[in-house]
Short mmCIF file of C-alpha atoms in Angstrom, two decimals:
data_model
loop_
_atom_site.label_atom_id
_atom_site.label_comp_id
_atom_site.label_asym_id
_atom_site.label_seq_id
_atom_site.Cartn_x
_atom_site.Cartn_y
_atom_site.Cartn_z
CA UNK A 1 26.53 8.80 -72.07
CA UNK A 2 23.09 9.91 -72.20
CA UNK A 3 23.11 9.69 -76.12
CA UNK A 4 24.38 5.83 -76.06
CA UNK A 5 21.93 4.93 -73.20
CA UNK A 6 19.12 6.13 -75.54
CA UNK A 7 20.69 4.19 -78.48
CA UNK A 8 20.53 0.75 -76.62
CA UNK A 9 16.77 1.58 -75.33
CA UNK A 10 16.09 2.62 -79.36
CA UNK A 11 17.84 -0.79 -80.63
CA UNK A 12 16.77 -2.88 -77.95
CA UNK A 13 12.75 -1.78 -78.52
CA UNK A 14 13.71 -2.53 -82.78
CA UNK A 15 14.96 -5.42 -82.17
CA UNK A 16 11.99 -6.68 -80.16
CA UNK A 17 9.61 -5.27 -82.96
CA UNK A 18 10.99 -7.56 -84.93
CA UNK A 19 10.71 -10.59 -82.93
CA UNK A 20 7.54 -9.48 -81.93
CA UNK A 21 6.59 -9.41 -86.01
CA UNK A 22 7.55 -13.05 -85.78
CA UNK A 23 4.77 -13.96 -83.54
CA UNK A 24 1.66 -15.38 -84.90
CA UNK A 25 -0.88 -12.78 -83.78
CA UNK A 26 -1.91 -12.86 -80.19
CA UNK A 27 -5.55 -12.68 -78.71
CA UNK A 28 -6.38 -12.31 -74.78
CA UNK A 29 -8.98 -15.26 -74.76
CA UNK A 30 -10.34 -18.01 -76.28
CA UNK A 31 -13.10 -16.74 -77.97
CA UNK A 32 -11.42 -13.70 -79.02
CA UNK A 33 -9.11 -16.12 -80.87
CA UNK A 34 -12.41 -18.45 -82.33
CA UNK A 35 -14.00 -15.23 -83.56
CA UNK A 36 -10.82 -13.85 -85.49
CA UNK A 37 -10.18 -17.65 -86.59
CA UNK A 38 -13.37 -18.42 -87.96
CA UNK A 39 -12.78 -22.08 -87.71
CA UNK A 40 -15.32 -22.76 -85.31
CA UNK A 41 -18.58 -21.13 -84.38
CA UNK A 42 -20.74 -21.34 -81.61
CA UNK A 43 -23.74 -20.29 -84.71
CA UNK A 44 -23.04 -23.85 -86.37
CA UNK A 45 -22.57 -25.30 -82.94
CA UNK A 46 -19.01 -26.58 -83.32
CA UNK A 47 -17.73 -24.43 -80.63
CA UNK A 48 -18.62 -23.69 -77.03
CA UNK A 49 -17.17 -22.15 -74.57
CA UNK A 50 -18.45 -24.19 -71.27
CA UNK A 51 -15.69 -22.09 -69.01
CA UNK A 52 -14.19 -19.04 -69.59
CA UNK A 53 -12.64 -18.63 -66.36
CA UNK A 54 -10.13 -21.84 -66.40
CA UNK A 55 -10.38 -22.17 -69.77
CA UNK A 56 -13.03 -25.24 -70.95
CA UNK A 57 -14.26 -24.84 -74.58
CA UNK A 58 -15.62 -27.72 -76.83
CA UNK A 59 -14.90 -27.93 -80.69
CA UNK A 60 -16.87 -29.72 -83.02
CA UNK A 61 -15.96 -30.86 -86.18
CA UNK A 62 -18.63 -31.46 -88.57
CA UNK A 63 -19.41 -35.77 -88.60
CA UNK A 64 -21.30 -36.86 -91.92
CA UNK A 65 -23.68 -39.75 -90.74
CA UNK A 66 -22.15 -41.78 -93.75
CA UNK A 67 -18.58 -41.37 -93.14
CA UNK A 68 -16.27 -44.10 -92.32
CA UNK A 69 -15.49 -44.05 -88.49
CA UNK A 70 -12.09 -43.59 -89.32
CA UNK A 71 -13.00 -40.07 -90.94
CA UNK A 72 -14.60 -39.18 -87.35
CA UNK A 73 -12.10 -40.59 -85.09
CA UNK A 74 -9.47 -38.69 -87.14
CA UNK A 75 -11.43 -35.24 -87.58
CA UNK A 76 -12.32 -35.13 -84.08
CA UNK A 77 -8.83 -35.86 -82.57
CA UNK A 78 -7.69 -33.13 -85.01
CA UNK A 79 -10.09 -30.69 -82.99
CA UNK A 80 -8.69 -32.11 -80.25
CA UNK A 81 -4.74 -30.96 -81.23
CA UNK A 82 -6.36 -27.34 -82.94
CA UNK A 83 -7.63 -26.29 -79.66
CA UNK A 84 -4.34 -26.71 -78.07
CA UNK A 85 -1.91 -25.73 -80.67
CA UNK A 86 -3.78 -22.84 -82.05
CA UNK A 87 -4.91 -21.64 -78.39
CA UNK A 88 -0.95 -21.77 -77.02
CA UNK A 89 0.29 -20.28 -80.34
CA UNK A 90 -2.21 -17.35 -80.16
CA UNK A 91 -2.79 -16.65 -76.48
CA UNK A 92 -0.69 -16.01 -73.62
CA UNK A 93 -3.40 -18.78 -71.68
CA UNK A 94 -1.24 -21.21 -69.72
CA UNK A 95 -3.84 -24.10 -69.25
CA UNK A 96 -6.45 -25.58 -71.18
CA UNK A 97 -9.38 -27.75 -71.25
CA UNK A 98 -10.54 -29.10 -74.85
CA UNK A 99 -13.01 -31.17 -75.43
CA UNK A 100 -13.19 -32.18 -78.84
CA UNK A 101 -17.20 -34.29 -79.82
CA UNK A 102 -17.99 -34.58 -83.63
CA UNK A 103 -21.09 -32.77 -84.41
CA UNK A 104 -22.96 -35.02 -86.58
CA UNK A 105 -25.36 -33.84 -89.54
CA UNK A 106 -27.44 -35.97 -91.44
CA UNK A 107 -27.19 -33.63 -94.63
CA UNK A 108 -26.41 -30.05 -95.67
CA UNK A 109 -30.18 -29.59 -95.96
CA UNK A 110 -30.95 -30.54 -92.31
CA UNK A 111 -27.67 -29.19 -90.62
CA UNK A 112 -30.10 -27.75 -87.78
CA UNK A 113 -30.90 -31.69 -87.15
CA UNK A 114 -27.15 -32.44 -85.99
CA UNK A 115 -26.39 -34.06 -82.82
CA UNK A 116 -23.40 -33.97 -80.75
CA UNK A 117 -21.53 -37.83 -81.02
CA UNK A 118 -20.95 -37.43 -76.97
CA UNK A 119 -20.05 -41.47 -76.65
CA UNK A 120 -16.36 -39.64 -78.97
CA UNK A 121 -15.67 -37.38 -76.75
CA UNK A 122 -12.06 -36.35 -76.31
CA UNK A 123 -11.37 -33.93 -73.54
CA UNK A 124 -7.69 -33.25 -73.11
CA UNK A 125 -6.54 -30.96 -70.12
CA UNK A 126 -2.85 -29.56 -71.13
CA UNK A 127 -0.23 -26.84 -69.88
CA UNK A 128 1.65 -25.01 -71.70
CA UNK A 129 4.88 -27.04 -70.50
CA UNK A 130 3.03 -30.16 -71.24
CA UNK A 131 2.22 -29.37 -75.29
CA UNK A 132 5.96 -28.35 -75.47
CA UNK A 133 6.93 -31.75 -74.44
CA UNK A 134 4.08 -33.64 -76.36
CA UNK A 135 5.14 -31.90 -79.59
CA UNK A 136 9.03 -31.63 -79.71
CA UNK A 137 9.02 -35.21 -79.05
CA UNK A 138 8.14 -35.35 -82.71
CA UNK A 139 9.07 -32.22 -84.50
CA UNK A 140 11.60 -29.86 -84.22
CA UNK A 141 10.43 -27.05 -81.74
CA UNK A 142 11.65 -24.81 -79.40
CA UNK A 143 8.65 -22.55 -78.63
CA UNK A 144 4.56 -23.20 -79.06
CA UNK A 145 4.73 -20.20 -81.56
CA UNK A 146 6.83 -22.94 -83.57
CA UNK A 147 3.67 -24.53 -85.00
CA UNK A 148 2.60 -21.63 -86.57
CA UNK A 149 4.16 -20.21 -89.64
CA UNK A 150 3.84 -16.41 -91.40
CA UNK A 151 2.29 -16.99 -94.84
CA UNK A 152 0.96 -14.51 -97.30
CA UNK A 153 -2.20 -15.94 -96.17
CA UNK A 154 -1.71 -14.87 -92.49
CA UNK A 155 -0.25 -17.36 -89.96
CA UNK A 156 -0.48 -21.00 -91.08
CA UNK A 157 0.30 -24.68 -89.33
CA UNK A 158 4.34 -25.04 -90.19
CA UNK A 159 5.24 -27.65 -92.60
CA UNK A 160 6.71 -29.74 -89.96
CA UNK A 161 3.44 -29.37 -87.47
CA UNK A 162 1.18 -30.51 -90.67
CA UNK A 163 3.63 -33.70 -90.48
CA UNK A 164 1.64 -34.19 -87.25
CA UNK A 165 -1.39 -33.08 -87.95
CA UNK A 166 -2.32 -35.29 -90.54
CA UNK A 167 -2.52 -39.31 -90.01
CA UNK A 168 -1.07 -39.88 -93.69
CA UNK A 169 1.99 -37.72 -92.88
CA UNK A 170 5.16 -39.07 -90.58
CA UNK A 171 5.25 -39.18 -87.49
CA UNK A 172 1.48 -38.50 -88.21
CA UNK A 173 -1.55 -37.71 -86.28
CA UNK A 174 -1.24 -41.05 -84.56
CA UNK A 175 2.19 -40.31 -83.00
CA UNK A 176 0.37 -36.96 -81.74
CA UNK A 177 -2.27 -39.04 -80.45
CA UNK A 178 -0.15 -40.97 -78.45
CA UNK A 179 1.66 -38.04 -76.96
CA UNK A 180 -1.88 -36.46 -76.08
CA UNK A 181 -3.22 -39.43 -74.44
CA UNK A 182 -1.45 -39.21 -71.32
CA UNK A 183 -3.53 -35.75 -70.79
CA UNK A 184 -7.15 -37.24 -71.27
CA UNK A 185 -9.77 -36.82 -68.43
CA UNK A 186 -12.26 -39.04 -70.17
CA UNK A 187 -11.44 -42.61 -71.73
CA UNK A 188 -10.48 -40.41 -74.99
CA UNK A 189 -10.61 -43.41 -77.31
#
């Protein structure tokens, strides 16, 4: 008996491995996560971490000064939707605070002149239960970890996330939007 009840404990703990394998890789806090990520840095000021305790963190994309507003509006709300898909997917955090403001440059030569476009701000307070919802209203998910996907590469967006991620895809970033909006402390235009 003792021999089978060590079996089960032995396939159990394998078959949790492998799950566990499944599972985009997993980071205690935000800026644990940022640092690994690389996508934004608090050295090129497009990330900031104005609460670590509930979380509140800010990611900037980088605005050109000549770029259509609809370049800005689109970039910025796609900050908006990184920090809480990649944050959920990566974390065990069950609330967040994002506020997403374009960091605009003039040039590549006077990057150290940027400002932050505060009048765009986008600041989106979320659960975990509330990101489910937002998202498999529009693409097939059944878990957060859904939106990532294992890669050679390391864990990418899914195909069907990108579908949302981008405003030329369908439903598109706009349908995302829309979901998100209901979450907005600020006027999140």
């Amino acid at each position: 008996m003792h021999v089978i009840k060590t079996l089960s404990v032995v396939g159990l703990f394998a078959l949790s491995s492998v799950a566990l394998a499944d599972l985009p890789d997993q980071f205690e806090t935000v800026e644990e996560l940022m640092y690994a990520h690389q996508d934004y840095d608090p050295s090129n000021d497009t990330f900031e971490m104005l609460d670590a305790d509930t979380p509140h963190y800010r990611l900037s994309k980088i605005a050109w000064k000549t770029e259509p507003e609809s370049v800005t509006y689109y970039e910025n709300w796609r900050a908006a939707a990184y920090g809480i898909y990649n944050v959920f997917a990566h974390t065990p955090i069950e609330s967040v605070t994002v506020s997403a403001i374009p960091y605009q440059i003039p040039s590549f030569q006077r990057a150290d002149e940027g400002t932050l476009l505060n009048d765009r701000e986008v600041t989106i307070h979320i659960n975990r239960d509330q990101a489910l919802d937002a998202i498999s209203s529009l693409i097939d998910v059944d878990s957060l970890t859904d939106v990532k996907t294992q890669t050679e590469y390391g864990f990418q967006w899914s195909d069907d996330y990108i579908d949302v991620y981008y405003e030329d895809r369908s439903p598109g970033l706009d349908a995302l939007i829309s979901e998100l909006k209901p979450y907005c402390v600020n006027n999140c235009q």
